[in-house]
Coordinates of C-alpha atoms in Angstrom, one line a residue:
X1 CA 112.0 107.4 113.4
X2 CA 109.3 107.7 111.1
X3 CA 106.4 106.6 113.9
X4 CA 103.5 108.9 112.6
X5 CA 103.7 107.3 108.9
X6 CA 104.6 103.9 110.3
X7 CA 100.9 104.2 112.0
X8 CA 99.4 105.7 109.1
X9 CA 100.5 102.6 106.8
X10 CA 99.2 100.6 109.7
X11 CA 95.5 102.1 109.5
X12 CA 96.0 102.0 105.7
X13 CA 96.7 98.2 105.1
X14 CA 97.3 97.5 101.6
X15 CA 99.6 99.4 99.3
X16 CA 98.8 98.7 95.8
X17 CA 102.2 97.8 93.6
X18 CA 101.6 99.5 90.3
X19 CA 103.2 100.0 87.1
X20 CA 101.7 102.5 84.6
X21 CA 102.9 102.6 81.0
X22 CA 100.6 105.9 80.5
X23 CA 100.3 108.9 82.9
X24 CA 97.3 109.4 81.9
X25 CA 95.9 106.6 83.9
X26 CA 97.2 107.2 87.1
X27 CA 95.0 110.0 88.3
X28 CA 91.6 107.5 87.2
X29 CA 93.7 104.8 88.7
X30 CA 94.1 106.3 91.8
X31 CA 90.5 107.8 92.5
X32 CA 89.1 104.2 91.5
X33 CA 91.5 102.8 94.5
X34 CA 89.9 105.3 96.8
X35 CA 86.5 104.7 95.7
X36 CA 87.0 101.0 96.7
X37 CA 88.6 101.9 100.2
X38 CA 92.6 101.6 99.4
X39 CA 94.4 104.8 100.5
X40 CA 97.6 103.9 99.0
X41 CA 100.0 103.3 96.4
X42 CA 103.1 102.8 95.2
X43 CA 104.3 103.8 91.3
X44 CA 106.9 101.8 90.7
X45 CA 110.3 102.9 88.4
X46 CA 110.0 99.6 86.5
X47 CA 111.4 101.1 83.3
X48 CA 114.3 102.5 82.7
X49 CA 113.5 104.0 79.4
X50 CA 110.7 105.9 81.1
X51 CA 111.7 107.2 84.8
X52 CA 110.1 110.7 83.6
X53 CA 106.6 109.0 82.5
X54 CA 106.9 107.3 86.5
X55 CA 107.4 110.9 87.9
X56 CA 105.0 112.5 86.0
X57 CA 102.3 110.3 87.2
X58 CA 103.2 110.7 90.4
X59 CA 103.5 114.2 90.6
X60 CA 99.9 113.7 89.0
X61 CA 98.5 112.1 91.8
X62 CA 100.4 114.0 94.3
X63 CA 98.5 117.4 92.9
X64 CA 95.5 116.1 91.3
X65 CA 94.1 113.2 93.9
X66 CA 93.2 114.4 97.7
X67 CA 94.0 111.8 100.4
X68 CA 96.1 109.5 98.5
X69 CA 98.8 108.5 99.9
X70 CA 101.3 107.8 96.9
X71 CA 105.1 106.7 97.1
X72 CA 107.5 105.2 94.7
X73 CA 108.5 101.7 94.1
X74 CA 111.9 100.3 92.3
X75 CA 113.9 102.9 94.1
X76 CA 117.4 101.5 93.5
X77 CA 119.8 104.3 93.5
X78 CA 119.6 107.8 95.1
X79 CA 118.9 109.6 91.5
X80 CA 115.4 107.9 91.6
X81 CA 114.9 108.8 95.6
X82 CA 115.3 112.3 94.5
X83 CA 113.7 111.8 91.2
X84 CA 110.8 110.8 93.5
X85 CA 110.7 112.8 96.2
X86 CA 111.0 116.1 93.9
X87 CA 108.0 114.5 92.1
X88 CA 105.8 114.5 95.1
X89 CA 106.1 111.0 96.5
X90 CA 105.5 110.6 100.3
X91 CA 107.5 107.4 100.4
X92 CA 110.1 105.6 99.3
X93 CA 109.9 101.6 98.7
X94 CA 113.3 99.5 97.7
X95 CA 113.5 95.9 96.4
X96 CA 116.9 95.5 98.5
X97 CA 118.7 97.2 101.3
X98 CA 121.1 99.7 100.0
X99 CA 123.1 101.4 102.1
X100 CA 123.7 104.4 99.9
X101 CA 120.0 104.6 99.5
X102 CA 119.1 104.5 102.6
X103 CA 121.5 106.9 104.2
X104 CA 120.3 109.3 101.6
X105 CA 116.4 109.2 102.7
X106 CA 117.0 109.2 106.4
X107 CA 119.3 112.3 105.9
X108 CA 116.6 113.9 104.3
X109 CA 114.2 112.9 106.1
X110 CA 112.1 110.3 103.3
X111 CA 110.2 107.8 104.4
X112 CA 111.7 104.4 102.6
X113 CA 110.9 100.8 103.1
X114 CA 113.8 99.0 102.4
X115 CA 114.0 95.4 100.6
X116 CA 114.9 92.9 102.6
X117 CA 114.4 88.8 103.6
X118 CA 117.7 87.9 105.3
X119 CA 118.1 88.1 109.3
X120 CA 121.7 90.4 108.2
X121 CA 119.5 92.5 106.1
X122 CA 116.6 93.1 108.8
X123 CA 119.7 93.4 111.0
X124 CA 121.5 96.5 109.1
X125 CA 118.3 97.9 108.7
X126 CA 117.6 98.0 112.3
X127 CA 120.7 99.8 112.7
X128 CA 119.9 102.9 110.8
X129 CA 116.8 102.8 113.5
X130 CA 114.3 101.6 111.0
X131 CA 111.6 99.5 112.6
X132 CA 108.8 98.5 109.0
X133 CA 110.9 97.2 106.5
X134 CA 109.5 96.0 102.8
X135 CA 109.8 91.7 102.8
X136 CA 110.8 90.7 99.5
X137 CA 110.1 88.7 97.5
X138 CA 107.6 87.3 100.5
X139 CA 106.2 83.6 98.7
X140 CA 109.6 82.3 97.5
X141 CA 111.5 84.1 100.7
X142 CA 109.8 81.7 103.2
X143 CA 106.2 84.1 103.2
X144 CA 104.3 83.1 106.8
X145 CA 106.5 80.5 108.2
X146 CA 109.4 83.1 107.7
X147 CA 107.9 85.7 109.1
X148 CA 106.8 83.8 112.0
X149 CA 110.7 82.8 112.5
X150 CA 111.8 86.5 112.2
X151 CA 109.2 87.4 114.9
X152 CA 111.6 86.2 117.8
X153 CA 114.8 87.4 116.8
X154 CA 113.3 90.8 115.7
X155 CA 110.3 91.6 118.4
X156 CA 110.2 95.3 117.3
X157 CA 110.2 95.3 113.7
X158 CA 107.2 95.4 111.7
X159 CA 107.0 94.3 107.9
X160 CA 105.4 95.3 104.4
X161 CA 105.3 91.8 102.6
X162 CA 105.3 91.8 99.2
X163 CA 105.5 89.5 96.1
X164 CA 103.2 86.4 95.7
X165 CA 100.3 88.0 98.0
X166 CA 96.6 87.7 96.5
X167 CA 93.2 87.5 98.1
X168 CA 93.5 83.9 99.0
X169 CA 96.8 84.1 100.6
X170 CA 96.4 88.1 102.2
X171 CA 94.4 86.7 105.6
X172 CA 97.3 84.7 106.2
X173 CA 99.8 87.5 106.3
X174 CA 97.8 90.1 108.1
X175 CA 96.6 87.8 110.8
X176 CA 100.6 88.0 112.1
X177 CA 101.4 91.0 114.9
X178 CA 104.7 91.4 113.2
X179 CA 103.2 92.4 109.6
X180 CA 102.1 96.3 109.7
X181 CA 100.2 96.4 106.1
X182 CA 100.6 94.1 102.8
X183 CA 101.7 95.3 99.5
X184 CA 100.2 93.8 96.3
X185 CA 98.4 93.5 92.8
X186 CA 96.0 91.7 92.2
X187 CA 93.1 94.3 92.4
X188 CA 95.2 96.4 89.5
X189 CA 95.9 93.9 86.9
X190 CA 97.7 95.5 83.6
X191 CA 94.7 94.2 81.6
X192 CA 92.7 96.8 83.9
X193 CA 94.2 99.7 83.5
X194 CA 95.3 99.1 79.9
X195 CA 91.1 98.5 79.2
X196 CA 90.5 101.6 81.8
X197 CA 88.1 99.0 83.6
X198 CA 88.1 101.5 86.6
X199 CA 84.3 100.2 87.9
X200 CA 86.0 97.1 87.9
X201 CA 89.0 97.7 90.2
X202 CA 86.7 99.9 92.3
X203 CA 85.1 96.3 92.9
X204 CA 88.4 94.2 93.4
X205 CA 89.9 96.9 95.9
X206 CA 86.7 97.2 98.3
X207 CA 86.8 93.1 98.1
X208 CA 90.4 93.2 99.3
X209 CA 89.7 95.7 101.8
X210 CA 87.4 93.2 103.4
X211 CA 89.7 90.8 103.0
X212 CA 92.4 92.8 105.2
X213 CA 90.6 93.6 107.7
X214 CA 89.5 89.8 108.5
X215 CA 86.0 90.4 109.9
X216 CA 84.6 87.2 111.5
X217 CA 82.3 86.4 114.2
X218 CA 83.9 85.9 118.0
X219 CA 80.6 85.2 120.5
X220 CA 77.4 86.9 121.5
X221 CA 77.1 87.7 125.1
X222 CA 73.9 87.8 127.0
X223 CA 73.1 89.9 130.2
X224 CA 71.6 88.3 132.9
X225 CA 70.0 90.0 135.9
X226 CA 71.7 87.7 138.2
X227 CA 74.2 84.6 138.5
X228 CA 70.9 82.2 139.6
X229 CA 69.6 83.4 136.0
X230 CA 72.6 82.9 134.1
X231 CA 73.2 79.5 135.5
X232 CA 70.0 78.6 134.7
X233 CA 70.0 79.5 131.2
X234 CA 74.0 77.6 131.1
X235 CA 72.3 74.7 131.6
X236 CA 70.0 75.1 129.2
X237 CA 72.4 76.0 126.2
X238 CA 74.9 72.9 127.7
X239 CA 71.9 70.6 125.8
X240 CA 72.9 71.1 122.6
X241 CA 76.4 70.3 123.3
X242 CA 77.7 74.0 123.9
X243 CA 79.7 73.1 127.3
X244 CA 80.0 75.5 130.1
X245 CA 83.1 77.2 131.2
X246 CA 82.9 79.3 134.3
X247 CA 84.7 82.8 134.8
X248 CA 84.5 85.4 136.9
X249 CA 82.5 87.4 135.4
X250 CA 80.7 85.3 132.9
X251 CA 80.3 81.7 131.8
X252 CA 81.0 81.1 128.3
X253 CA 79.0 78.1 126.2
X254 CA 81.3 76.9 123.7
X255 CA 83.0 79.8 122.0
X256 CA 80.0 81.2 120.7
X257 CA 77.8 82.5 124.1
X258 CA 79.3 84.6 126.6
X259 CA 76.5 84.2 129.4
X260 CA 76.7 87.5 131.9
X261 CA 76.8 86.7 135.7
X262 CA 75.8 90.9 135.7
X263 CA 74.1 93.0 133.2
X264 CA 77.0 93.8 130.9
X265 CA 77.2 96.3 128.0
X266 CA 74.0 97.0 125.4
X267 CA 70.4 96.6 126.2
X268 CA 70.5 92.9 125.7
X269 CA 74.4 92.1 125.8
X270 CA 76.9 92.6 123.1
X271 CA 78.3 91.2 119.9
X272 CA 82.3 90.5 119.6
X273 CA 83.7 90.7 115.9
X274 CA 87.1 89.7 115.4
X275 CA 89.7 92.0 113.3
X276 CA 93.1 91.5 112.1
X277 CA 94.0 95.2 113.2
X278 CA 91.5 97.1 115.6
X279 CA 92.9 100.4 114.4
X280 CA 92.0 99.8 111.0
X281 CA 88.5 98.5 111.8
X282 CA 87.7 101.6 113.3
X283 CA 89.6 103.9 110.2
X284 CA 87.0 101.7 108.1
X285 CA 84.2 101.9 110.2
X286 CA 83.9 105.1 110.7
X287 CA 82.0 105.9 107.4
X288 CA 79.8 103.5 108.9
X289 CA 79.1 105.9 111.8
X290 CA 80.8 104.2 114.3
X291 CA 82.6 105.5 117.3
X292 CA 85.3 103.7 119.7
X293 CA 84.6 103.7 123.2
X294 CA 87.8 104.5 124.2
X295 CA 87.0 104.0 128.0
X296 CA 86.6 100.2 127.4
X297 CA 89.9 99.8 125.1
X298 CA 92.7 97.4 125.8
X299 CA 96.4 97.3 124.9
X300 CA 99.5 95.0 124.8
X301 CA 102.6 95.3 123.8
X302 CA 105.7 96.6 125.3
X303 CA 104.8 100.3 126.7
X304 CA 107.0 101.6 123.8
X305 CA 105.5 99.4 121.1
X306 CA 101.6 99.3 122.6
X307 CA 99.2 97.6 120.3
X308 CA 95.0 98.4 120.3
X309 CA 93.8 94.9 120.8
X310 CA 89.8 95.5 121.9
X311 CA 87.5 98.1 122.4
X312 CA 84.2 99.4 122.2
X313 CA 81.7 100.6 119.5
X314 CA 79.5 103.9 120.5
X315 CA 75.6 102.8 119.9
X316 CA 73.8 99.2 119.0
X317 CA 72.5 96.8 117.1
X318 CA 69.4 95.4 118.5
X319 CA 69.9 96.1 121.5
X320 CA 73.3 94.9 121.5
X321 CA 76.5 96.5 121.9
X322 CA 79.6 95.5 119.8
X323 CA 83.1 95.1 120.3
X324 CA 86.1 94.6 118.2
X325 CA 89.1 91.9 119.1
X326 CA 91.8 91.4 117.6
X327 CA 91.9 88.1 116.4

């Protein structure tokens, strides 16, 4: 159920949490959020006295702002799932798991992330054959650790953390398998919006897209022409304290040098970057230019629940290819 926008959310990554007091603001809002890289958010029904300002803005964005993927937040009862959907939201998030809510969106076929940070919860969930369900409120609920618990019990569901998540605490929620995008808002403060500081959220939003997709530096491999000249060179690296380790294919020198027994990929070798999620490295990338190799990709994962791990970059960088890996 629900598998192609499960994978969007995946390439997306961060769903912005955001409450407007103003409809004006939310088609600027939203075209500063996709100026800084964030293809999503989620208008929230935070006040009662104003469910029909909520709509409004996001029927705005829904008309007005191409390739924004908008939804609606605070979606307690199945007047405000309607409310939204008529409106032109593409999703559905809940604080809790209500079963009236629910049922309602899965009859009619709306996408909803359902609130929940219980194993019963997760588990009624489950049953309705959801599989990416909204954790809430994620610091005070347990955050990583939790999560990391809920992993073994629940090996197929994916989660949308939200509540206490800010760009110092972000890395560590992405960097687990079981988390499928974040949900946030630090990058749209009230302050923001209220001062229509949109250069300025343009700047927060592209520094938490970096942030999720946890670019680091894995190794740099080396070609060699044959294993005599890649032992030799072993050696040679093994004085400064980077200690060999022998594969079949390679040696590597600490973590940082992969030595090639046989001329590898790229000119000179190849450069491995590390990602929390390879498929949204290359949905960020590719403004860059970049292209997957998808002859070289690898995958793991149950074959019903596979999961890009490594692959591949079309061209160079000084003569060296590079690869993504999932860290």
């Amino acid at each position: 159920m629900f598998k192609k926008e499960y994978e969007l959310l995946k390439k997306i990554g961060i769903v912005p949490v955001i409450a407007l007091d103003a409809v004006d603001d939310a088609v600027p809002l939203a075209n500063a959020l996709l100026s800084g890289g964030i293809k999503a958010m989620e208008i929230t029904f935070r006040n009662p006295s104003d469910y029909e300002g909520t709509a409004a803005s996001i029927r705005a964005v829904s008309q007005q702002v191409q390739g924004m993927y908008v939804g609606a937040g605070t979606v307690t009862n199945v007047a405000l799932a309607k409310l939204a959907v008529d409106s032109g939201a593409q999703f559905v998030v809940s604080p809790g798991c209500k079963e009236d809510v629910v049922d309602y969106c899965i009859a009619h076929n709306i996408v909803i992330y359902p609130g929940v940070n219980t194993a019963s919860e997760i588990t009624a969930a489950v049953s309705k054959g959801l599989s990416v369900l909204k954790y809430f409120p994620a610091e005070v609920s347990g955050g990583v650790a939790m999560l990391k618990a809920l992993a073994g019990p629940f090996p197929d569901v994916q989660f949308l953390p939200s509540g206490g998540l800010d760009a110092e605490n972000v890395g560590d929620y992405l960097a687990l398998s079981n988390v499928a995008a974040i949900s946030g808002s630090w990058m749209i403060k009230k302050n923001l919006i209220k001062g229509k500081q949109w250069n300025e959220i343009v700047k927060l939003s592209q520094a938490a897209v970096r942030v999720s997709l946890g670019f680091a530096f894995a190794h740099v491999g080396i070609n060699f022409q044959n294993e005599r000249e890649c032992a030799s060179s072993v050696k040679k690296l093994e004085a400064f304290g980077f200690a060999g380790d022998e594969k079949s294919e390679s040696w590597f020198c600490g973590t940082e040098f992969e030595m090639m027994k046989q001329p590898g990929p790229g000119k000179n070798g190849h450069i491995g970057i590390y990602t929390y999620s390879v498929p949204r490295a290359l949905e960020y990338l590719a403004q860059y230019g970049y292209e997957p190799v998808w002859d070289a990709a690898k995958w793991a994962g149950k074959p019903h629940v596979s999961e890009l791990i490594f692959i591949y970059l079309a061209g160079d960088v000084g003569g060296f290819s590079v690869h993504l890996k999932k860290r």
